[in-house]
Coordinates of C-alpha atoms in Angstrom, one line a residue:
K15 CA 151.9 151.7 91.1
K16 CA 148.5 150.4 89.8
G17 CA 148.8 147.1 88.8
S18 CA 152.1 146.5 89.0
Y19 CA 154.0 144.1 91.0
E20 CA 155.3 146.2 93.1
E21 CA 151.6 146.8 94.3
P22 CA 149.5 143.6 93.2
L23 CA 146.3 143.3 93.4
I24 CA 145.8 140.5 95.1
D25 CA 145.8 138.7 98.6
K26 CA 149.7 139.7 99.0
A27 CA 153.1 141.3 97.4
I28 CA 154.8 138.7 95.4
P29 CA 158.3 140.4 94.8
Y30 CA 159.2 139.5 90.9
K31 CA 162.5 138.0 89.8
A32 CA 163.4 139.1 85.7
P33 CA 163.6 135.9 83.5
A34 CA 167.2 134.5 83.0
D35 CA 169.5 135.6 80.4
I36 CA 169.8 132.2 78.5
K37 CA 171.2 133.3 74.8
P38 CA 170.1 131.6 72.1
E39 CA 172.3 129.8 68.9
P40 CA 173.8 132.0 66.5
N41 CA 171.7 133.8 64.1
W42 CA 168.5 132.9 66.7
P43 CA 166.6 136.2 67.3
M44 CA 165.8 136.3 71.5
M45 CA 163.1 137.5 73.3
K46 CA 163.5 140.2 75.9
P47 CA 160.5 141.3 78.2
L48 CA 160.5 145.3 78.5
S49 CA 158.8 144.7 82.2
G50 CA 157.8 142.2 85.0
G51 CA 154.3 142.5 83.9
T52 CA 151.3 143.6 85.1
Y53 CA 148.4 142.9 87.0
T54 CA 144.9 143.6 84.2
T55 CA 142.6 143.6 87.3
L56 CA 141.1 140.1 86.6
S57 CA 141.4 138.4 89.8
G58 CA 139.6 135.1 91.7
F59 CA 138.8 131.9 92.9
Y60 CA 138.7 129.4 89.5
D61 CA 142.1 128.2 88.6
Y62 CA 141.1 125.5 86.1
Q63 CA 140.9 128.0 82.7
S64 CA 140.7 124.8 80.5
N65 CA 139.9 121.5 79.3
G66 CA 142.6 121.2 76.3
G67 CA 143.7 123.0 73.4
S68 CA 144.7 126.8 73.4
L69 CA 143.3 129.6 75.0
D70 CA 142.0 133.0 73.3
Y71 CA 142.1 135.3 76.1
V72 CA 144.1 138.8 74.7
R73 CA 143.8 140.4 71.5
V74 CA 145.5 143.9 70.3
E75 CA 143.6 146.0 68.4
P76 CA 146.2 147.3 65.1
A77 CA 143.8 150.9 64.6
T78 CA 144.1 151.4 68.1
G79 CA 145.9 149.3 69.8
N80 CA 143.7 148.6 72.4
I81 CA 144.4 145.5 74.4
N82 CA 141.4 143.3 75.2
V83 CA 141.6 140.5 77.4
V84 CA 138.9 137.9 79.2
F85 CA 139.1 135.7 82.2
M86 CA 137.1 132.9 83.9
T87 CA 136.9 132.9 87.2
A88 CA 134.5 132.9 90.5
P89 CA 134.7 136.0 93.1
D90 CA 133.7 133.3 95.8
S91 CA 135.5 131.2 97.1
A92 CA 133.2 129.8 99.8
D93 CA 131.6 127.7 97.3
P94 CA 133.5 124.5 95.8
N95 CA 131.2 124.3 92.9
H96 CA 131.0 128.3 92.4
P97 CA 128.0 128.4 90.9
A98 CA 128.9 132.2 90.0
R99 CA 131.7 131.4 88.2
N100 CA 132.0 133.9 85.1
V101 CA 133.5 136.0 82.0
F102 CA 135.2 139.5 83.5
F103 CA 136.9 141.5 80.9
A104 CA 139.2 144.4 80.9
Y105 CA 141.7 146.5 78.8
S106 CA 144.3 148.9 78.4
S107 CA 144.7 151.7 76.0
D108 CA 148.4 152.6 77.5
G109 CA 150.1 149.0 75.8
G110 CA 149.2 146.9 79.2
S111 CA 150.5 149.5 81.7
S112 CA 147.4 150.0 83.3
W113 CA 143.7 148.9 83.8
D114 CA 140.5 148.9 83.3
N115 CA 137.8 146.2 84.0
L116 CA 134.5 148.3 84.1
N117 CA 133.9 148.8 87.7
N118 CA 134.5 145.0 87.7
V119 CA 131.4 144.1 86.0
Q120 CA 130.8 140.7 84.5
I121 CA 130.9 140.6 80.7
P122 CA 126.3 140.9 81.3
G123 CA 123.7 138.3 79.5
P124 CA 121.3 135.6 81.3
P125 CA 123.3 133.3 82.7
S126 CA 124.1 133.2 86.0
R127 CA 126.9 130.6 85.5
A128 CA 129.8 131.4 82.4
G129 CA 132.8 130.1 81.6
F130 CA 135.7 128.8 79.7
P131 CA 135.6 132.2 76.6
S132 CA 137.5 132.8 74.1
M133 CA 138.1 136.2 72.3
D134 CA 139.0 137.6 68.6
L135 CA 138.3 140.9 67.2
G136 CA 135.9 142.2 64.1
Q137 CA 136.4 142.5 60.4
G138 CA 134.9 144.0 57.5
T139 CA 131.1 145.4 59.4
L140 CA 132.1 144.6 62.6
A141 CA 135.8 145.7 62.9
G142 CA 135.7 147.7 65.8
F143 CA 133.9 145.6 67.9
T144 CA 135.5 143.1 70.5
L145 CA 134.2 139.3 69.8
V146 CA 133.7 137.2 72.9
A147 CA 132.0 133.8 73.2
N148 CA 131.3 131.4 75.6
H149 CA 129.3 128.3 77.5
N150 CA 126.8 129.2 79.8
N151 CA 123.8 127.5 81.6
S152 CA 120.6 130.3 80.5
G153 CA 117.6 128.2 79.8
G154 CA 118.4 125.7 82.9
G155 CA 121.1 123.4 80.0
A156 CA 124.7 124.7 78.5
T157 CA 124.8 126.3 75.7
I158 CA 126.8 129.2 73.8
S159 CA 126.6 132.5 73.8
V160 CA 128.4 134.8 71.4
L161 CA 129.1 138.7 72.3
Y162 CA 130.6 142.0 71.3
A163 CA 131.4 145.4 72.2
D164 CA 133.3 148.3 71.1
Q165 CA 136.9 148.6 71.1
S166 CA 136.9 151.6 73.2
G167 CA 136.5 149.8 76.2
V168 CA 133.5 152.2 77.6
G169 CA 130.4 150.3 75.7
S170 CA 128.7 146.9 77.1
F171 CA 128.8 143.8 75.7
V172 CA 125.5 142.7 73.9
E173 CA 125.2 139.5 72.6
L174 CA 125.7 139.0 68.8
G175 CA 121.8 137.3 68.3
S176 CA 120.4 134.1 69.5
P177 CA 122.2 130.5 68.3
P178 CA 120.7 127.7 67.0
L179 CA 119.6 125.3 70.0
L180 CA 120.4 121.4 69.1
G181 CA 117.9 120.3 72.3
T182 CA 120.7 117.7 73.5
A183 CA 124.5 118.0 74.3
E184 CA 124.7 121.1 73.2
P185 CA 128.3 122.7 71.9
I186 CA 130.5 124.1 74.4
W187 CA 133.7 124.8 74.8
P188 CA 133.6 127.5 72.1
Y189 CA 136.6 129.2 69.7
I190 CA 135.8 132.3 67.9
A191 CA 137.0 134.3 64.7
G192 CA 135.7 137.5 62.9
V193 CA 135.7 137.3 59.4
S194 CA 136.6 140.1 57.1
D195 CA 132.7 140.3 55.2
G196 CA 131.6 140.5 58.9
S197 CA 130.0 137.3 59.7
V198 CA 131.4 135.6 62.7
V199 CA 132.9 132.0 63.1
V200 CA 132.1 129.4 65.8
S201 CA 133.4 126.3 66.9
A202 CA 133.0 123.9 69.8
D203 CA 132.0 120.4 70.5
P204 CA 129.6 119.0 73.1
N205 CA 130.8 117.5 76.8
V206 CA 130.4 113.7 74.4
T207 CA 132.5 111.7 72.3
T208 CA 130.1 111.1 69.4
G209 CA 127.5 113.5 68.4
P210 CA 127.1 117.0 66.4
L211 CA 130.5 118.4 66.8
A212 CA 129.9 121.5 64.9
R213 CA 130.8 125.0 63.6
Y214 CA 128.6 127.4 62.6
A215 CA 128.7 131.1 61.1
V216 CA 126.8 134.2 62.2
N217 CA 126.6 136.8 59.1
S218 CA 127.1 140.5 59.7
G219 CA 122.5 141.1 59.9
F220 CA 123.9 139.6 63.9
T221 CA 120.4 137.4 63.3
N222 CA 121.0 134.3 60.3
W223 CA 123.0 131.5 62.1
T224 CA 123.7 128.4 60.3
T225 CA 122.4 125.2 61.7
W226 CA 125.3 122.9 63.5
A227 CA 127.5 120.9 61.1
S228 CA 129.3 118.5 62.0
Y229 CA 133.2 118.0 61.8
P230 CA 133.8 115.8 58.5
G231 CA 136.3 113.2 58.8
V232 CA 136.4 112.7 62.4
T233 CA 135.5 109.7 64.2
A234 CA 135.0 111.1 68.3
V235 CA 137.3 114.8 69.1
S236 CA 137.4 114.6 72.0
A237 CA 135.4 115.9 75.4
G238 CA 136.0 118.9 76.4
G239 CA 139.1 119.6 73.4
R240 CA 139.2 122.7 71.9
T241 CA 139.1 123.8 68.5
P242 CA 141.2 126.9 66.9
V243 CA 139.4 129.2 64.5
A244 CA 141.2 131.5 62.9
S245 CA 140.3 133.7 59.2
N246 CA 142.6 136.5 57.3
G247 CA 141.6 138.9 56.2
N248 CA 141.0 137.6 53.0
G249 CA 138.0 135.6 53.0
R250 CA 139.8 132.6 54.7
V251 CA 138.7 130.9 57.9
G252 CA 139.8 127.6 58.9
I253 CA 139.0 125.6 61.9
L254 CA 141.7 123.0 63.5
Y255 CA 141.0 120.5 65.9
N256 CA 142.3 117.3 67.1
D257 CA 140.9 113.9 67.2
S258 CA 142.6 112.6 70.4
N259 CA 139.8 109.7 71.1
G260 CA 140.1 108.8 67.6
G261 CA 143.6 108.4 68.4
S262 CA 144.0 109.9 64.5
G263 CA 145.7 113.1 64.9
N264 CA 144.8 116.8 63.7
F265 CA 142.5 117.9 61.6
W266 CA 142.6 121.1 59.5
L267 CA 138.6 122.5 58.2
E268 CA 139.3 125.8 55.5
S269 CA 136.5 127.9 54.2
T270 CA 138.0 130.6 51.2
D271 CA 134.6 132.3 50.9
F272 CA 134.4 134.0 54.6
G273 CA 133.3 130.6 56.1
A274 CA 129.6 130.3 53.6
T275 CA 131.1 126.7 52.0
W276 CA 133.2 124.0 53.4
P277 CA 135.2 121.1 52.1
S278 CA 133.5 118.0 52.7
A279 CA 136.9 116.8 54.1
P280 CA 140.1 117.7 55.5
D281 CA 143.4 118.4 55.3
T282 CA 145.7 115.7 58.0
I283 CA 148.0 117.9 59.3
Y284 CA 149.1 115.3 61.8
G285 CA 148.3 111.3 60.9
L286 CA 148.1 108.7 63.8
N287 CA 152.1 108.9 64.4
R288 CA 154.6 110.9 62.6
F289 CA 157.7 109.1 62.4
S290 CA 161.3 111.1 63.2
G291 CA 164.2 109.5 63.1
S292 CA 164.0 106.2 65.4
D293 CA 161.1 108.1 67.3
T294 CA 157.8 107.2 67.2
L295 CA 155.3 110.3 67.7
A296 CA 151.9 111.3 67.9
S297 CA 150.2 114.9 68.8
Y298 CA 148.2 115.5 72.2
V299 CA 144.7 118.3 72.4
H300 CA 146.5 121.4 72.7
C301 CA 146.6 122.9 69.5
D302 CA 146.7 126.0 67.9
V303 CA 146.6 128.2 64.5
I304 CA 147.2 131.5 62.7
Y305 CA 147.1 132.8 59.3
D306 CA 150.5 134.8 57.9
G307 CA 149.0 136.0 55.4
D308 CA 147.0 133.1 53.0
E309 CA 149.6 129.9 55.4
P310 CA 147.8 128.8 57.7
L311 CA 150.6 127.9 60.7
F312 CA 150.0 125.7 62.9
V313 CA 151.6 124.5 66.2
M314 CA 150.9 121.0 68.5
D315 CA 152.3 119.0 71.2
E316 CA 154.0 115.9 70.6
Y317 CA 155.5 112.9 72.9
D318 CA 157.0 109.8 72.2
A319 CA 154.3 107.7 71.3
L320 CA 156.4 104.2 72.3
A321 CA 156.4 105.3 76.0
G322 CA 153.1 107.1 76.5
A323 CA 151.8 109.7 77.1
P324 CA 153.5 112.4 79.1
S325 CA 157.2 111.1 77.9
N326 CA 159.5 113.4 76.1
P327 CA 157.4 116.2 75.0
R328 CA 158.1 118.9 72.7
I329 CA 156.7 121.7 70.9
L330 CA 155.9 121.0 67.2
F331 CA 155.8 123.2 64.2
Y332 CA 154.2 122.6 61.0
S333 CA 153.5 124.7 57.2
A334 CA 153.3 123.8 54.4
T335 CA 156.4 125.8 53.6
A336 CA 158.4 124.5 56.2
G337 CA 156.6 121.3 57.2
Y338 CA 157.3 119.7 60.6
V339 CA 160.0 121.7 62.2
N340 CA 160.6 121.0 65.8
A341 CA 159.9 124.4 67.7
V342 CA 160.7 123.0 71.5
A343 CA 162.8 120.1 72.1
Y344 CA 163.1 118.4 75.5
D345 CA 165.7 119.6 77.5
S346 CA 166.1 117.7 81.2
S347 CA 168.2 120.8 82.1
L348 CA 164.7 123.4 81.9
F349 CA 162.2 121.3 82.1
L350 CA 160.3 118.4 83.9
S351 CA 159.8 115.9 81.2
D352 CA 156.4 114.1 83.7
P353 CA 155.0 116.2 86.1
L354 CA 153.1 114.5 89.5
P355 CA 150.0 111.9 88.2
Q356 CA 147.1 113.8 89.5
Q357 CA 148.8 117.1 87.1
R358 CA 148.7 115.0 83.9
F359 CA 145.0 115.9 83.3
H360 CA 145.4 118.0 80.3
N361 CA 149.0 118.3 81.4
L362 CA 152.4 117.8 79.8
G363 CA 156.0 118.8 81.2
I364 CA 155.8 121.1 78.0
G365 CA 152.7 121.7 76.7
W366 CA 149.7 124.4 75.6
P367 CA 151.2 126.5 72.7
V368 CA 150.1 129.0 71.4
I369 CA 151.2 131.4 68.0
G370 CA 151.0 135.3 67.0
M371 CA 152.6 136.9 64.2
S372 CA 154.5 140.3 64.8
G373 CA 155.1 141.9 61.7
S374 CA 156.4 138.5 59.8
T375 CA 158.1 137.0 63.1
I376 CA 156.1 134.5 64.5
V377 CA 155.8 134.0 68.0
V378 CA 155.0 130.9 70.3
A379 CA 154.0 130.7 73.8
F380 CA 154.0 127.8 76.2
Q381 CA 153.6 126.4 79.2
A382 CA 156.9 124.0 81.0
F383 CA 156.7 122.5 84.8
Q384 CA 159.7 123.0 86.9
Q385 CA 161.3 120.2 89.5
E386 CA 160.6 122.8 92.4
T387 CA 157.6 121.6 93.7
S388 CA 155.1 123.4 96.5
P389 CA 155.9 123.1 99.5
T390 CA 152.4 122.5 101.3
P391 CA 150.1 119.7 100.6
P392 CA 149.6 118.1 97.9
N393 CA 153.2 119.0 96.6
Y394 CA 152.8 119.1 92.9
H395 CA 155.2 120.7 90.7
F396 CA 155.3 124.8 89.2
S397 CA 154.7 125.9 85.9
D398 CA 156.9 128.9 84.1
I399 CA 156.0 130.3 81.0
W400 CA 158.3 130.5 78.4
M401 CA 158.0 131.8 74.4
V402 CA 160.8 130.9 71.3
S403 CA 160.8 132.7 68.2
S404 CA 161.2 132.4 64.2
A405 CA 161.8 134.9 62.2
D406 CA 162.6 132.9 59.2
G407 CA 159.4 131.1 58.4
G408 CA 159.4 128.4 61.3
A409 CA 162.5 126.8 59.2
T410 CA 164.8 127.4 62.6
W411 CA 163.7 128.6 66.4
S412 CA 165.1 130.8 69.1
A413 CA 166.2 129.1 72.2
P414 CA 163.3 128.5 74.6
M415 CA 163.3 131.6 76.9
N416 CA 161.8 131.9 80.4
L417 CA 159.7 134.8 80.8
T418 CA 158.6 134.5 84.2
N419 CA 160.9 132.4 86.3
T420 CA 159.4 132.4 89.2
P421 CA 160.3 130.2 92.0
S422 CA 157.6 129.8 94.5
L423 CA 154.4 131.3 91.0
D424 CA 152.9 129.1 88.8
E425 CA 151.8 130.3 86.1
R426 CA 149.9 128.2 83.3
Y427 CA 147.3 128.5 80.5
P428 CA 149.5 130.7 78.1
S429 CA 147.9 133.4 75.8
I430 CA 149.1 136.1 73.1
S431 CA 147.8 137.9 70.8
K432 CA 146.9 137.5 66.8
W433 CA 148.3 140.4 66.1
N434 CA 151.1 142.6 67.5
A435 CA 153.1 145.6 66.5
P436 CA 156.6 144.2 64.4
G437 CA 158.9 143.9 67.3
E438 CA 156.6 142.8 70.0
A439 CA 154.4 139.7 71.7
N440 CA 151.9 140.7 73.9
V441 CA 151.2 137.7 76.4
V442 CA 148.6 136.6 79.0
W443 CA 148.6 133.9 81.4
Q444 CA 147.5 133.1 84.9
E445 CA 149.6 133.3 88.2
D446 CA 148.3 131.3 91.2
T447 CA 150.2 130.7 94.3
E448 CA 149.6 127.4 94.8
P449 CA 150.4 124.6 91.1
G450 CA 147.9 122.7 90.8
A451 CA 143.8 123.6 90.0
H452 CA 141.0 123.2 93.4
A453 CA 138.8 124.2 91.2
F454 CA 139.3 120.7 89.6
A455 CA 139.0 119.0 93.4
D456 CA 142.7 117.9 92.7
G457 CA 143.3 118.8 96.2
A458 CA 145.6 121.7 95.6
P459 CA 144.9 124.2 98.3
V460 CA 141.9 127.2 97.6
T461 CA 143.9 130.2 96.6
R462 CA 143.5 133.9 94.6
A463 CA 144.1 133.1 90.8
S464 CA 145.1 136.5 88.5
L465 CA 145.5 137.5 84.8
V466 CA 149.5 139.0 84.5
F467 CA 149.9 140.5 80.6
M468 CA 153.5 140.9 80.1
K469 CA 154.5 143.3 76.6
V470 CA 158.1 141.2 75.2
L471 CA 160.3 142.7 73.3
L472 CA 161.9 141.0 70.2
T473 CA 165.7 141.5 70.2
D474 CA 168.5 140.7 67.7
V475 CA 170.8 137.6 69.2
S476 CA 172.8 139.6 71.4
G477 CA 169.9 140.6 73.4
E478 CA 170.7 144.1 72.4
P479 CA 168.0 146.2 70.7
A480 CA 168.0 145.1 67.4
V481 CA 170.2 147.1 64.6
T482 CA 168.8 149.0 62.1
N483 CA 169.8 150.5 58.3
G484 CA 169.4 154.3 59.7
F485 CA 168.4 156.3 62.2
R486 CA 164.4 156.2 62.2
L487 CA 161.6 158.2 64.2
D488 CA 158.4 155.9 64.1
Q489 CA 155.1 157.2 64.7
N490 CA 154.1 157.1 68.2
Y491 CA 151.4 154.4 69.3
P492 CA 148.5 154.2 69.6
N493 CA 147.7 157.7 68.4
P494 CA 145.4 159.7 69.3
F495 CA 146.4 158.7 72.7
N496 CA 144.9 159.4 76.5
P497 CA 146.6 159.4 78.8
S498 CA 149.9 157.5 77.5
T499 CA 151.3 156.6 74.3
K500 CA 155.3 154.7 73.3
I501 CA 157.2 156.6 70.9
R502 CA 160.5 154.3 68.8
F503 CA 162.9 155.5 67.6
S504 CA 166.1 153.9 65.8
V505 CA 170.0 154.5 65.9
S506 CA 172.7 154.0 63.2
T507 CA 175.6 155.8 64.8
S508 CA 176.4 156.3 68.7
G509 CA 176.8 159.0 70.2
P510 CA 174.3 161.9 71.7
V511 CA 171.0 161.7 71.6
E512 CA 168.2 164.4 72.5
M513 CA 164.0 163.4 72.4
K514 CA 161.4 166.6 72.8
V515 CA 158.1 167.2 72.9
H516 CA 156.5 170.8 72.5
N517 CA 152.8 172.4 72.3
V518 CA 151.8 173.6 69.1
L519 CA 153.4 177.6 70.2
G520 CA 156.1 175.9 70.3
Q521 CA 156.6 175.4 74.3
E522 CA 159.1 172.6 74.9
V523 CA 156.6 170.4 77.7
A524 CA 159.0 166.8 78.0
T525 CA 162.1 165.7 77.5
L526 CA 162.0 161.7 76.6
A527 CA 165.6 161.3 75.7
E528 CA 168.9 162.6 76.6
G529 CA 172.3 161.7 76.4
Y530 CA 174.8 158.6 74.2
R531 CA 172.9 156.0 73.0
N532 CA 174.7 153.1 71.2
V533 CA 173.6 151.8 68.2
G534 CA 170.4 150.2 68.1
E535 CA 166.6 150.6 69.2
Y536 CA 164.4 152.1 71.6
E537 CA 161.1 152.8 73.0
V538 CA 159.6 155.8 75.4
D539 CA 157.2 156.5 77.8
F540 CA 155.0 160.0 77.2
S541 CA 152.5 160.2 79.0
G542 CA 150.1 163.1 78.8
K543 CA 149.1 163.2 82.2
G544 CA 148.8 167.1 82.6
L545 CA 148.1 168.9 79.8
T546 CA 145.4 169.5 77.7
S547 CA 144.2 167.6 75.2
G548 CA 145.4 169.5 71.2
V549 CA 147.9 168.7 69.3
Y550 CA 151.7 168.1 70.2
F551 CA 155.2 167.6 68.5
Y552 CA 158.5 165.1 69.0
T553 CA 161.3 165.8 67.3
L554 CA 165.0 163.9 67.7
R555 CA 167.9 165.4 67.1
S556 CA 171.1 163.1 66.9
G557 CA 174.4 164.4 64.6
D558 CA 172.8 165.4 61.4
F559 CA 169.1 163.6 61.7
V560 CA 166.2 165.7 62.6
S561 CA 163.1 164.2 62.7
T562 CA 159.7 165.5 63.2
K563 CA 155.9 163.8 64.1
K564 CA 152.3 165.0 65.3
M565 CA 150.8 163.5 67.4
L566 CA 146.9 163.8 69.1
L567 CA 146.4 163.9 72.7
M568 CA 142.6 163.8 73.5
K569 CA 141.2 163.2 76.5

């Protein structure tokens, strides 16, 4: 099967081991993967994805269900300097089962070398477009490009105007957010610890960029530190930045008028230290943010400040409503507290938290080092991808769920879609056969790294499908579709269940479910391969319950 773990698109087949069944505490949700994940077809020899912060590598379009992913890699392993390093794009229109990477064409533009991308979806006049920002060496020096393409996956990327140049220490490592009036906000910082630490916006005409503006209230953002940007549908847009060199914590700068004006001082989300009981804690460079309505939700790394990084790492959640909540505590039976010294550069034992929403449920993915080490020099520790969720606004969190649990495979740099259909989370990460980062010249062997996608289904505490209040048949998703779509339904009384698909002539074309089903929520796939374009009807029957819905196959 194309793009599956049974036939991966890398040099050697790697068997996939299902995640361990870790039970959470009572009354907390847990996650259950729908599958072992799929390869997105994006693969190459650059295996160091970020200098810190969080990654925006995946977005699901709510209107179509299309999944967009980007990945930084190099197609040539021969040159250690990777002059051909670039940003590559792929998309899926069938929920992540298969991927199209536009014949492996990189995101176009003038640069011969580019990297460190971030991605978001356009809003307002840019609705229906995928936005990608990266930094590159066009014009002989580092600068930023912003590109866009329609989310059908068939259009090529076009540069969104020309961002302003400062002439020296150009901002790089960009973050991007589409704003609800069609504007775009980009946040970035240069490879220095002083100077124009900046943000800028572009209007819906694609040409009128604002000048760079420095972050207020900060002594020095870490060189290479990431500065995630978030927006909502009501004109709010904000930048979260970490003053790790200045040592004074995390700051939040928010505009409430589509990025037109900004406050003169930020809100302090995390100060120099935080005190919890007898612990003196400090934040690290890893951080991320998302809006839930008008309220920003934050997630960040934290460690024992008295012992120094990376001692006793943990994942901290914060919102104005919930306050500070320990989303992931350090557990020596699950995580390695202190990775090898060579691996500590922008890594804690638990780190890289990214945050998304699934309906009203908050989901956070992160990476964590394991005790296992590679059998080949330099014998670094492997990492796995984990996830937790909260169904009560961040007040309580599920037990950590290992999404990968793959001995002898290294998974790190997670990214999660900001928007996810209710009941699911869409996650990507970098997979490698060796831990470490040879692209960063840390002694790790040269290997091919791949971007892997997983759709995770959120379920109740028993691990069984979530129980609903009654029978329900949902609209298929996406719709229209080509060639595949998903249909969810719920069963409130255990018993025989039947779901069939008919064409407009009443002829049966498929049986999607048949037989006994326990109380719960289910999902089935329907493939239109071999069928003609047109309207089809799917009907769910169980006891006295009958429901029919219409779907459209467009080839």
